[in-house]
Amino acid sequence: MFLPPDLASIREFRRALRQSLEENTFISKDIQQIELAADEALTNSISANYNSSSEETIICRWIVDNSKFTLWIVDYGSGLKKEKIEEQVAEAKPSSLQEFLKKVKTYQEGKCEVLPNRGKLTQHRNLGKGLLIMQSLMDSVKIMYHCKEGRISSDPTDSSIRGSIIELAFDSKKHSL
């Protein structure tokens, strides 16, 4: 799926993703988890493209193989910075959903960003803990970078980064217990 770096793209993306997961008999609870994590990843990519002044198309591709779902989102932002990754990894996982939501709300109160929505710049407050949300909902989250000369790197300090590749994986059999 090829999407413009605009928040309006999220609705189309979620609709196509939901339809694909329903056709592959994923249960509603798993679909909701995958949708939320995928929504966060796409929002991050839209933000990355916008903040890098890139109008390049964002590429979203997924595969469903039996109970396993894998999604890749490719953007043309500056790449997720090493400090941001380390900050998320070092942060203690919340002990409950309420604690998690409180952390997100507190973080968001001090953070607001302007992003394109239907071609117009709009305030968007739901930013800041997307990586943590993805890690909480998915079985695997990988961050890679596409670089000059078509290279793929896992090094966030690589000087030739052209954008990020986010890989999300979910196995519904692991969650059916």
CSV table of C-alpha atoms in Angstrom, one decimal:
chain,number,residue,atom,x,y,z
A,1,MET,CA,0.0,0.0,0.0
A,2,PHE,CA,1.4,3.4,-0.9
A,3,LEU,CA,0.2,6.3,1.2
A,4,PRO,CA,0.8,10.1,1.2
A,5,PRO,CA,2.4,11.4,4.4
A,6,ASP,CA,-0.9,12.8,5.7
A,7,LEU,CA,-2.9,11.8,8.8
A,8,ALA,CA,-6.0,11.2,6.5
A,9,SER,CA,-4.1,8.1,5.2
A,10,ILE,CA,-4.5,6.3,8.5
A,11,ARG,CA,-8.2,5.6,7.9
A,12,GLU,CA,-7.6,4.0,4.5
A,13,PHE,CA,-4.7,2.0,5.9
A,14,ARG,CA,-6.7,0.7,8.9
A,15,ARG,CA,-9.7,-0.2,6.8
A,16,ALA,CA,-7.5,-2.3,4.4
A,17,LEU,CA,-5.5,-3.8,7.3
A,18,ARG,CA,-8.7,-4.8,9.2
A,19,GLN,CA,-10.3,-6.3,6.1
A,20,SER,CA,-7.1,-8.4,5.5
A,21,LEU,CA,-7.0,-9.6,9.1
A,22,GLU,CA,-10.7,-10.5,9.1
A,23,GLU,CA,-10.3,-12.4,5.8
A,24,ASN,CA,-7.6,-14.4,7.5
A,25,THR,CA,-9.8,-15.2,10.5
A,26,PHE,CA,-8.0,-13.1,13.2
A,27,ILE,CA,-10.2,-12.5,16.2
A,28,SER,CA,-11.5,-9.0,17.0
A,29,LYS,CA,-9.2,-8.6,20.1
A,30,ASP,CA,-6.1,-9.4,18.0
A,31,ILE,CA,-7.2,-7.2,15.2
A,32,GLN,CA,-7.6,-4.2,17.6
A,33,GLN,CA,-4.1,-4.8,19.0
A,34,ILE,CA,-2.6,-5.0,15.5
A,35,GLU,CA,-4.5,-2.0,14.3
A,36,LEU,CA,-3.4,0.2,17.2
A,37,ALA,CA,0.2,-0.7,16.9
A,38,ALA,CA,0.1,-0.3,13.1
A,39,ASP,CA,-1.6,3.1,13.5
A,40,GLU,CA,1.1,4.2,15.9
A,41,ALA,CA,3.8,3.1,13.4
A,42,LEU,CA,2.2,4.9,10.5
A,43,THR,CA,1.6,8.1,12.6
A,44,ASN,CA,5.4,8.0,13.5
A,45,SER,CA,6.2,7.6,9.8
A,46,ILE,CA,4.0,10.5,8.8
A,47,SER,CA,5.6,12.7,11.4
A,48,ALA,CA,9.1,11.6,10.4
A,49,ASN,CA,8.4,12.5,6.7
A,50,TYR,CA,6.8,15.8,7.6
A,51,ASN,CA,9.6,16.8,10.0
A,52,SER,CA,12.2,16.0,7.3
A,53,SER,CA,10.3,18.0,4.7
A,54,SER,CA,9.8,14.9,2.7
A,55,GLU,CA,6.7,14.4,0.6
A,56,GLU,CA,7.7,10.9,-0.4
A,57,THR,CA,5.1,8.2,-0.4
A,58,ILE,CA,5.1,5.9,2.7
A,59,ILE,CA,5.1,2.2,1.8
A,60,CYS,CA,3.1,-0.2,3.9
A,61,ARG,CA,3.3,-3.9,3.2
A,62,TRP,CA,2.1,-6.8,5.3
A,63,ILE,CA,1.9,-10.6,5.0
A,64,VAL,CA,-0.4,-13.0,6.8
A,65,ASP,CA,0.8,-16.5,7.0
A,66,ASN,CA,-1.6,-18.7,9.0
A,67,SER,CA,-1.6,-17.2,12.5
A,68,LYS,CA,1.4,-14.9,11.8
A,69,PHE,CA,1.1,-11.3,10.8
A,70,THR,CA,4.1,-9.2,9.7
A,71,LEU,CA,4.0,-5.5,8.7
A,72,TRP,CA,6.7,-3.3,7.3
A,73,ILE,CA,6.3,0.5,7.1
A,74,VAL,CA,8.9,2.4,5.1
A,75,ASP,CA,9.2,6.2,5.4
A,76,TYR,CA,11.6,8.9,4.3
A,77,GLY,CA,12.2,10.7,7.5
A,78,SER,CA,15.6,11.1,9.2
A,79,GLY,CA,15.3,7.8,11.0
A,80,LEU,CA,14.5,7.1,14.6
A,81,LYS,CA,17.3,8.5,16.7
A,82,LYS,CA,19.5,6.3,18.9
A,83,GLU,CA,18.7,8.4,22.0
A,84,LYS,CA,14.9,7.9,21.4
A,85,ILE,CA,15.3,4.1,21.1
A,86,GLU,CA,17.5,3.9,24.2
A,87,GLU,CA,15.1,6.1,26.2
A,88,GLN,CA,12.2,3.7,25.3
A,89,VAL,CA,14.2,0.6,26.0
A,90,ALA,CA,15.4,1.9,29.4
A,91,GLU,CA,11.9,2.9,30.5
A,92,ALA,CA,10.3,0.5,32.9
A,93,LYS,CA,7.2,-1.3,31.6
A,94,PRO,CA,4.1,-0.2,33.4
A,95,SER,CA,2.5,-2.7,35.8
A,96,SER,CA,-1.1,-2.1,34.6
A,97,LEU,CA,-3.0,-0.5,31.8
A,98,GLN,CA,-4.0,2.4,34.0
A,99,GLU,CA,-0.4,3.1,34.8
A,100,PHE,CA,0.5,3.0,31.2
A,101,LEU,CA,-2.4,5.3,30.2
A,102,LYS,CA,-1.4,7.7,32.9
A,103,LYS,CA,2.2,7.8,31.7
A,104,VAL,CA,1.0,8.5,28.1
A,105,LYS,CA,-1.4,11.2,29.2
A,106,THR,CA,1.3,13.0,31.3
A,107,TYR,CA,3.8,12.8,28.4
A,108,GLN,CA,1.3,14.1,25.9
A,109,GLU,CA,0.2,17.1,28.0
A,110,GLY,CA,3.6,18.7,27.3
A,111,LYS,CA,3.8,17.6,23.7
A,112,CYS,CA,1.9,18.7,20.7
A,113,GLU,CA,2.9,18.6,17.0
A,114,VAL,CA,1.6,20.1,13.8
A,115,LEU,CA,1.0,17.5,11.1
A,116,PRO,CA,-0.8,17.5,7.7
A,117,ASN,CA,-4.4,16.2,7.7
A,118,ARG,CA,-6.2,16.4,4.4
A,119,GLY,CA,-3.5,18.7,3.2
A,120,LYS,CA,-4.0,21.2,6.0
A,121,LEU,CA,-1.7,21.6,9.0
A,122,THR,CA,-3.5,20.6,12.2
A,123,GLN,CA,-2.5,20.2,15.9
A,124,HIS,CA,-1.9,16.5,16.8
A,125,ARG,CA,-1.5,15.6,20.4
A,126,ASN,CA,-1.3,11.8,20.3
A,127,LEU,CA,2.5,11.7,20.0
A,128,GLY,CA,5.3,10.5,22.1
A,129,LYS,CA,4.9,6.9,23.2
A,130,GLY,CA,4.2,5.1,20.0
A,131,LEU,CA,7.2,2.9,20.2
A,132,LEU,CA,6.3,1.8,23.7
A,133,ILE,CA,2.7,1.1,22.6
A,134,MET,CA,3.9,-1.0,19.7
A,135,GLN,CA,6.3,-3.0,21.9
A,136,SER,CA,3.5,-3.6,24.4
A,137,LEU,CA,1.0,-4.9,21.8
A,138,MET,CA,3.2,-6.8,19.3
A,139,ASP,CA,5.4,-9.9,19.7
A,140,SER,CA,8.2,-8.2,17.9
A,141,VAL,CA,9.2,-4.7,16.9
A,142,LYS,CA,12.3,-4.1,14.8
A,143,ILE,CA,13.7,-0.8,13.6
A,144,MET,CA,15.8,-0.7,10.6
A,145,TYR,CA,17.0,2.0,8.2
A,146,HIS,CA,17.2,2.3,4.5
A,147,CYS,CA,20.3,4.0,3.4
A,148,LYS,CA,22.0,5.4,0.3
A,149,GLU,CA,23.0,2.8,-2.3
A,150,GLY,CA,20.0,0.7,-1.3
A,151,ARG,CA,21.7,-0.6,1.9
A,152,ILE,CA,19.6,-1.7,5.0
A,153,SER,CA,21.2,-0.9,8.3
A,154,SER,CA,20.3,-1.5,12.0
A,155,ASP,CA,22.6,1.3,13.1
A,156,PRO,CA,20.7,4.5,14.0
A,157,THR,CA,24.0,6.5,13.8
A,158,ASP,CA,24.6,5.5,10.1
A,159,SER,CA,25.4,8.8,8.2
A,160,SER,CA,23.6,7.6,5.0
A,161,ILE,CA,20.1,7.0,6.5
A,162,ARG,CA,17.3,8.0,4.1
A,163,GLY,CA,14.4,6.8,6.3
A,164,SER,CA,13.1,4.1,8.6
A,165,ILE,CA,11.7,0.7,8.2
A,166,ILE,CA,9.5,-0.5,11.1
A,167,GLU,CA,8.7,-4.2,11.2
A,168,LEU,CA,5.9,-5.3,13.5
A,169,ALA,CA,5.1,-9.0,14.0
A,170,PHE,CA,2.2,-10.7,15.8
A,171,ASP,CA,1.4,-14.4,16.2
A,172,SER,CA,-2.3,-14.9,17.1
A,173,LYS,CA,-1.6,-18.5,18.4
A,174,LYS,CA,0.5,-17.0,21.1
A,175,HIS,CA,-2.4,-14.9,22.3
A,176,SER,CA,-5.2,-17.4,22.0
A,177,LEU,CA,-4.6,-18.9,25.5
